[in-house]
PDB file of C-alpha atoms and ligand atoms in Angstrom:
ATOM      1  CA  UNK A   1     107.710  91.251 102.120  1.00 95.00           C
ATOM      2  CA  UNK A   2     105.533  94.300 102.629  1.00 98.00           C
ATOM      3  CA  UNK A   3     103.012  94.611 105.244  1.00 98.00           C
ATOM      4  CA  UNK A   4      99.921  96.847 105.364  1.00 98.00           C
ATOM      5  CA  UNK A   5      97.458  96.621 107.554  1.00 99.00           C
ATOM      6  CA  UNK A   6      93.934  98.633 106.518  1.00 99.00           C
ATOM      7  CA  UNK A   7      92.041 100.748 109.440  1.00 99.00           C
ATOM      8  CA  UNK A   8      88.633 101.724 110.345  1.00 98.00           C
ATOM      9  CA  UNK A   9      86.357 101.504 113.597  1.00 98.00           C
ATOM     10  CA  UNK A  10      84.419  99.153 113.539  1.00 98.00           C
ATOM     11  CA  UNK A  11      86.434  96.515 110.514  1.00 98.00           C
ATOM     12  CA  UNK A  12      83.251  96.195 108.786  1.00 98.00           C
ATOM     13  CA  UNK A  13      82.789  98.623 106.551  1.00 98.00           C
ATOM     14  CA  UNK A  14      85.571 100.709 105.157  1.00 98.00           C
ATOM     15  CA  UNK A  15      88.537  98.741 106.354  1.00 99.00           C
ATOM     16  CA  UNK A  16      87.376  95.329 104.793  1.00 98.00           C
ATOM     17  CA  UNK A  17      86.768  96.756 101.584  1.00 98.00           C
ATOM     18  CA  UNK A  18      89.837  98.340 101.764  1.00 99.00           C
ATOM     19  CA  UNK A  19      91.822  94.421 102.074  1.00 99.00           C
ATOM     20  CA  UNK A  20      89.357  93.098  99.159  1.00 98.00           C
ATOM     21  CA  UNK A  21      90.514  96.003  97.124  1.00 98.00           C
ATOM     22  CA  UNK A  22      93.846  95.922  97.365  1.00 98.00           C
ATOM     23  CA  UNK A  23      94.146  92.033  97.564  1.00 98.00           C
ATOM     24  CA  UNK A  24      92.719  91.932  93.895  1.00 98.00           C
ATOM     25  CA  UNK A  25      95.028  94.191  92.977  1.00 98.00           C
ATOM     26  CA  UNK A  26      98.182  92.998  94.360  1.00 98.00           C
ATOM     27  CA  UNK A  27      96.956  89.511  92.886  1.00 97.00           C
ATOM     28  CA  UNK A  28      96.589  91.010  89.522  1.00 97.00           C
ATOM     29  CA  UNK A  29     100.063  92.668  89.606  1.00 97.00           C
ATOM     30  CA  UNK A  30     101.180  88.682  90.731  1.00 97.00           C
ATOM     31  CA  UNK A  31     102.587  90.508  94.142  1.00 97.00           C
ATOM     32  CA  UNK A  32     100.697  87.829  96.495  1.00 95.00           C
ATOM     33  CA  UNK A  33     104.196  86.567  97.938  1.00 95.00           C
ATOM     34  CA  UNK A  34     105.912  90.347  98.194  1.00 97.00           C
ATOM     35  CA  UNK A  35     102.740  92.180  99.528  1.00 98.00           C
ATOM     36  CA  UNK A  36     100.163  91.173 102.475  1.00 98.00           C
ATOM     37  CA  UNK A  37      96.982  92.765 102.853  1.00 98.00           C
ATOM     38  CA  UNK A  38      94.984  92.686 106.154  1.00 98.00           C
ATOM     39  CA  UNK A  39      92.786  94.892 108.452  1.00 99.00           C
ATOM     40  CA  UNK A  40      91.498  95.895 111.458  1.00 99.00           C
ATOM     41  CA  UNK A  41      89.627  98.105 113.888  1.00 99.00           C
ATOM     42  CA  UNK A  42      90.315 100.567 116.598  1.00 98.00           C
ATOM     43  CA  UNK A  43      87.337  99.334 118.713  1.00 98.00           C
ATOM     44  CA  UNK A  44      86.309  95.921 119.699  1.00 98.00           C
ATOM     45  CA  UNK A  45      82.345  96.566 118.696  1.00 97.00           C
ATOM     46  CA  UNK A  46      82.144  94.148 115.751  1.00 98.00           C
ATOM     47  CA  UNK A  47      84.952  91.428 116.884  1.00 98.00           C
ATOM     48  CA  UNK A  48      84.538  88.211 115.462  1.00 98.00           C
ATOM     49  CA  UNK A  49      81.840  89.162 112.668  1.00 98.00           C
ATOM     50  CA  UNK A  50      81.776  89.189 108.886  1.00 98.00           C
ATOM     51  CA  UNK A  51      81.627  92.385 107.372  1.00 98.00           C
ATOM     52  CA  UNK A  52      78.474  94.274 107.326  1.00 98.00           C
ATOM     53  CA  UNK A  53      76.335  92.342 104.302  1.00 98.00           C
ATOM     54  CA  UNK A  54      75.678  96.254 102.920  1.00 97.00           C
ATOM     55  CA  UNK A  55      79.696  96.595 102.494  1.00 98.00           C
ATOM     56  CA  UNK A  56      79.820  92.397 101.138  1.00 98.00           C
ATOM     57  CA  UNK A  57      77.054  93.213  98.532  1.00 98.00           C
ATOM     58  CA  UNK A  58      78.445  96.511  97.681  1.00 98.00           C
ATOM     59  CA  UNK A  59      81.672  94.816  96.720  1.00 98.00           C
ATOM     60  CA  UNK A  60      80.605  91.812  95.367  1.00 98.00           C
ATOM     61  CA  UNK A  61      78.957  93.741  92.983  1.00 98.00           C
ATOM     62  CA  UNK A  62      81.880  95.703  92.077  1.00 97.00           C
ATOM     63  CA  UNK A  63      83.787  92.081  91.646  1.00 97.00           C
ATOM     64  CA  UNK A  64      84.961  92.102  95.514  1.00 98.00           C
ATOM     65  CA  UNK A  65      85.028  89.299  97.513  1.00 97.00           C
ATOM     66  CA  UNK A  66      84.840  90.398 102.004  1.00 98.00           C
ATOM     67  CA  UNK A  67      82.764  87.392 103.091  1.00 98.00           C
ATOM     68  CA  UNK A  68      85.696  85.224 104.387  1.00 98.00           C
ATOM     69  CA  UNK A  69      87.038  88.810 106.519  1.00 98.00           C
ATOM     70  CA  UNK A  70      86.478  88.581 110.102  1.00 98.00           C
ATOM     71  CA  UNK A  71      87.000  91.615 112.758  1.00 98.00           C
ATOM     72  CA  UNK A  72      89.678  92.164 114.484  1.00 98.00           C
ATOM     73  CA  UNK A  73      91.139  95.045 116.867  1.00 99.00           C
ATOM     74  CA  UNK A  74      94.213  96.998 116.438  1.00 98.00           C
ATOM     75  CA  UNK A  75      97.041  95.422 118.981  1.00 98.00           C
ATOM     76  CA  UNK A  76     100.177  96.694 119.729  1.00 97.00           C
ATOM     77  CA  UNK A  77     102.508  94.212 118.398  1.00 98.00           C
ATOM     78  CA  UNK A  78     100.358  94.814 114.730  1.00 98.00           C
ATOM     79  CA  UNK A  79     102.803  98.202 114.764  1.00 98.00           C
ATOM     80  CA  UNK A  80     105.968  96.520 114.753  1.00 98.00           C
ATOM     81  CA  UNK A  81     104.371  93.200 112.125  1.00 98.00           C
ATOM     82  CA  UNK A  82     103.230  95.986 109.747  1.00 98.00           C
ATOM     83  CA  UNK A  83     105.050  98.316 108.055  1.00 98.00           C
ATOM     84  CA  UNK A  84     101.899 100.784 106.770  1.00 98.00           C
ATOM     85  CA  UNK A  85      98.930 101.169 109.824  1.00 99.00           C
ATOM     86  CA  UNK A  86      96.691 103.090 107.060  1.00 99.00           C
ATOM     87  CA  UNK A  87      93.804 104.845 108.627  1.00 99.00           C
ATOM     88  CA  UNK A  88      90.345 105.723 106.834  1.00 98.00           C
ATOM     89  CA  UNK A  89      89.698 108.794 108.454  1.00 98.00           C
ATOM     90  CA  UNK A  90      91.360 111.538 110.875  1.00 98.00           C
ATOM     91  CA  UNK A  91      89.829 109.938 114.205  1.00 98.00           C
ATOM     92  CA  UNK A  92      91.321 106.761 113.315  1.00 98.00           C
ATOM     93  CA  UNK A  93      94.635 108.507 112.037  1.00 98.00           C
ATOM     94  CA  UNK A  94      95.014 109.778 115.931  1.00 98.00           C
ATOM     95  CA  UNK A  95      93.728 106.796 117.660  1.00 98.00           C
ATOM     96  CA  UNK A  96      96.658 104.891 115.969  1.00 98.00           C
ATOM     97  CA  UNK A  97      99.229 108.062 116.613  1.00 98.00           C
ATOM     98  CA  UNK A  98      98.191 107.562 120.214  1.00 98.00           C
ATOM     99  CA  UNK A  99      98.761 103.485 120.512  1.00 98.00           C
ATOM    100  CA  UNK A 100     101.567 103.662 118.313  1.00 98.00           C
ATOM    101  CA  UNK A 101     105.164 103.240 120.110  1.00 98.00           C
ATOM    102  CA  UNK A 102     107.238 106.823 119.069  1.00 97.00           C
ATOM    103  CA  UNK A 103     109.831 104.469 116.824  1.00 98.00           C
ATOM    104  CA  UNK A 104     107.103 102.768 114.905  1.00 98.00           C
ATOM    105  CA  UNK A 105     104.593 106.098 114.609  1.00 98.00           C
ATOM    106  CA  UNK A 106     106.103 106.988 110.530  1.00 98.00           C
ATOM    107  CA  UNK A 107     104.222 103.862 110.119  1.00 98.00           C
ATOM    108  CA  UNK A 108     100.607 105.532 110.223  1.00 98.00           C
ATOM    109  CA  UNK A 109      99.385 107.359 107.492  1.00 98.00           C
ATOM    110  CA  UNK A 110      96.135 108.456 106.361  1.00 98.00           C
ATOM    111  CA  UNK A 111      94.831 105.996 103.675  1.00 99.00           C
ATOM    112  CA  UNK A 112      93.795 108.797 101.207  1.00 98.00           C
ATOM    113  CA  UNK A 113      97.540 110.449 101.070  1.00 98.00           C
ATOM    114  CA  UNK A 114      97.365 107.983  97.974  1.00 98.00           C
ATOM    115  CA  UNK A 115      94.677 108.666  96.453  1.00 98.00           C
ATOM    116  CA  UNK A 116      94.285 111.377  93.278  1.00 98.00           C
ATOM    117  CA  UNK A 117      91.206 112.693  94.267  1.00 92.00           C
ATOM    118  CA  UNK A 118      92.345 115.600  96.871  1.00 93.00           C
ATOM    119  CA  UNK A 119      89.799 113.603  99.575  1.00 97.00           C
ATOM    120  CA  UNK A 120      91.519 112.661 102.603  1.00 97.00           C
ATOM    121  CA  UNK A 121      89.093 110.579 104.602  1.00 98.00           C
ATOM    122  CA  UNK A 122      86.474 107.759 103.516  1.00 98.00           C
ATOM    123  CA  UNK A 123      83.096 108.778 105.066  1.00 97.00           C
ATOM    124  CA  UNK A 124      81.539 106.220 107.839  1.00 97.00           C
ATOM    125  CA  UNK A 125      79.238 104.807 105.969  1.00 97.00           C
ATOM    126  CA  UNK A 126      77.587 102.696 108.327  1.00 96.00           C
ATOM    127  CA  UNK A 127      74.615 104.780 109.458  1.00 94.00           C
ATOM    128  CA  UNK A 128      74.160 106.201 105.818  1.00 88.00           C
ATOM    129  CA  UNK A 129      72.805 105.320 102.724  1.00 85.00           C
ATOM    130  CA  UNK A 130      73.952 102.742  99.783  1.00 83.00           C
ATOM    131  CA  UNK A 131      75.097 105.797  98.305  1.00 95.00           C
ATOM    132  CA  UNK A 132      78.126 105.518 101.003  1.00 97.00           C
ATOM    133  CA  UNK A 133      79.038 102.210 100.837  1.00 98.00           C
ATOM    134  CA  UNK A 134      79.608 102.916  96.773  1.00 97.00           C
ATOM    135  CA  UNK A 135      81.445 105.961  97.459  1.00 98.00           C
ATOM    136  CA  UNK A 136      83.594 103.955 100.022  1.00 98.00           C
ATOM    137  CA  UNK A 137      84.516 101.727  97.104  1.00 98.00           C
ATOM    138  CA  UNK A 138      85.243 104.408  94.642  1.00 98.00           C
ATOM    139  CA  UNK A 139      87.612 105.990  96.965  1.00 98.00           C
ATOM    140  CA  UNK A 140      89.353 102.601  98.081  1.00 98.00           C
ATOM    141  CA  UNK A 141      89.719 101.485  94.467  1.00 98.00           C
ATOM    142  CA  UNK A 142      91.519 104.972  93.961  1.00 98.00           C
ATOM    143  CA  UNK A 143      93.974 104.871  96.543  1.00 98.00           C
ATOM    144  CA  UNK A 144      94.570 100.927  96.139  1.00 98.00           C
ATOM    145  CA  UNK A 145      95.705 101.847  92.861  1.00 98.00           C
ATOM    146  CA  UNK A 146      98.299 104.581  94.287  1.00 98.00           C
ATOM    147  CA  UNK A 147      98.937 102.510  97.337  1.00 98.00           C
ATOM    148  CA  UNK A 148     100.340  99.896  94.579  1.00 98.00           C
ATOM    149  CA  UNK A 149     102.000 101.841  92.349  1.00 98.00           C
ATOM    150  CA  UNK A 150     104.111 102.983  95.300  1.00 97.00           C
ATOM    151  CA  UNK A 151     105.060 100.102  96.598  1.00 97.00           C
ATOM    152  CA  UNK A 152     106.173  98.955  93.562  1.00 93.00           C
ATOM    153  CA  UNK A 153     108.278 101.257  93.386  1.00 88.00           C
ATOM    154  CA  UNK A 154     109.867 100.821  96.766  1.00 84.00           C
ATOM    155  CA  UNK A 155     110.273  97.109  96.668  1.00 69.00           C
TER     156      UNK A 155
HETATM  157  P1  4NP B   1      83.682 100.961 109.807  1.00 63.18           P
HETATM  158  O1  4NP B   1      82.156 101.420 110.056  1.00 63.18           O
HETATM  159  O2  4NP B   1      84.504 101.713 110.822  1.00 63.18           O
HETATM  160  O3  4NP B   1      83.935 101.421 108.408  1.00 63.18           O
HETATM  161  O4  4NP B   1      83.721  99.472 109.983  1.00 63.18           O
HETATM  162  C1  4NP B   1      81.539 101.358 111.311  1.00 63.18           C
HETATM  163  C2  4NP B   1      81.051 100.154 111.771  1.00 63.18           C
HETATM  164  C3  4NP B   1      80.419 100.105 113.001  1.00 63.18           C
HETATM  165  C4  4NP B   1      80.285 101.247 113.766  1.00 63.18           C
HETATM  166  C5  4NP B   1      80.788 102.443 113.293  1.00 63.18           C
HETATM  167  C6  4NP B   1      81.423 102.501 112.076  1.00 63.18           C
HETATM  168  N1  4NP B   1      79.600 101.193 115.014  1.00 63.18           N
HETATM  169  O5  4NP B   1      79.444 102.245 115.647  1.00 63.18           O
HETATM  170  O6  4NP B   1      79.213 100.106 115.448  1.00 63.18           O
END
């Protein structure tokens, strides 16, 4: 079994869209039992709620399901359940560095290192326009796709 756990702020916006993405896809590839998808945040604002109904509709568009994801904060022992802590942008990136513990720190990684598209963070789109909460998805889909295709390979 793999383990990755997705990371935002808030787990509302990027980070749930992130799971939906990449549970399709690992679904798709019939990886359900070798591959588990979850995510979190690295504050405790949004704790407990659905993700915001911008990010749901955005998705469900796009073929997504998020309404069943429910926030939840980063914890310590999620560094040593997980082997990928994948961050959506740089302030996340070193907010995970920092809580990591040193032997379990190779596990964080910037989200977009597997993506194609020479971006390396997915804008906060939560004080922005739809515009960002379809670019969000764009970028996720990307780097799902990459995110996949390596561990596939590794497995
Ligand atoms: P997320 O977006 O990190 O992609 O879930 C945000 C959600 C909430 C806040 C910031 C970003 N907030 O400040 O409450």
């Amino acid at each position: 079994m793999q383990r990755v756990l997705f990371v935002c702020l808030g787990n509302i916006c990027r980070s749930p869209t992130a799971q939906g993405v990449f549970q399709r896809l690992v679904e798709e590839a019939g990886l359900e039992g070798q591959i588990e998808v979850e995510s979190a945040g690295t504050s405790a604002y949004h704790i407990g709620q659905p993700p915001d109904s911008r990010s749901i509709a955005t998705a469900s568009a796009r073929g997504y399901d998020l309404s069943s994801i429910r926030a939840q904060q980063v914890i310590e022992a999620d560094f040593l359940h997980y082997d990928l802590l994948l961050a959506m942008d740089g302030e996340n990136l070193r907010a995970l560095q920092q809580m990591a513990p040193v032997q379990h720190r190779n596990k964080v990684e910037l989200f977009l290192n597997y993506g194609s598209c020479n971006r390396h963070e997915v804008p906060d789109p939560y004080y922005g326009g739809e515009n960002g909460f379809e670019e969000v998805v764009d970028l996720v889909e990307d780097a799902a796709r990459g995110l996949l295709n390596k561990l596939r390979d590794t497995q």
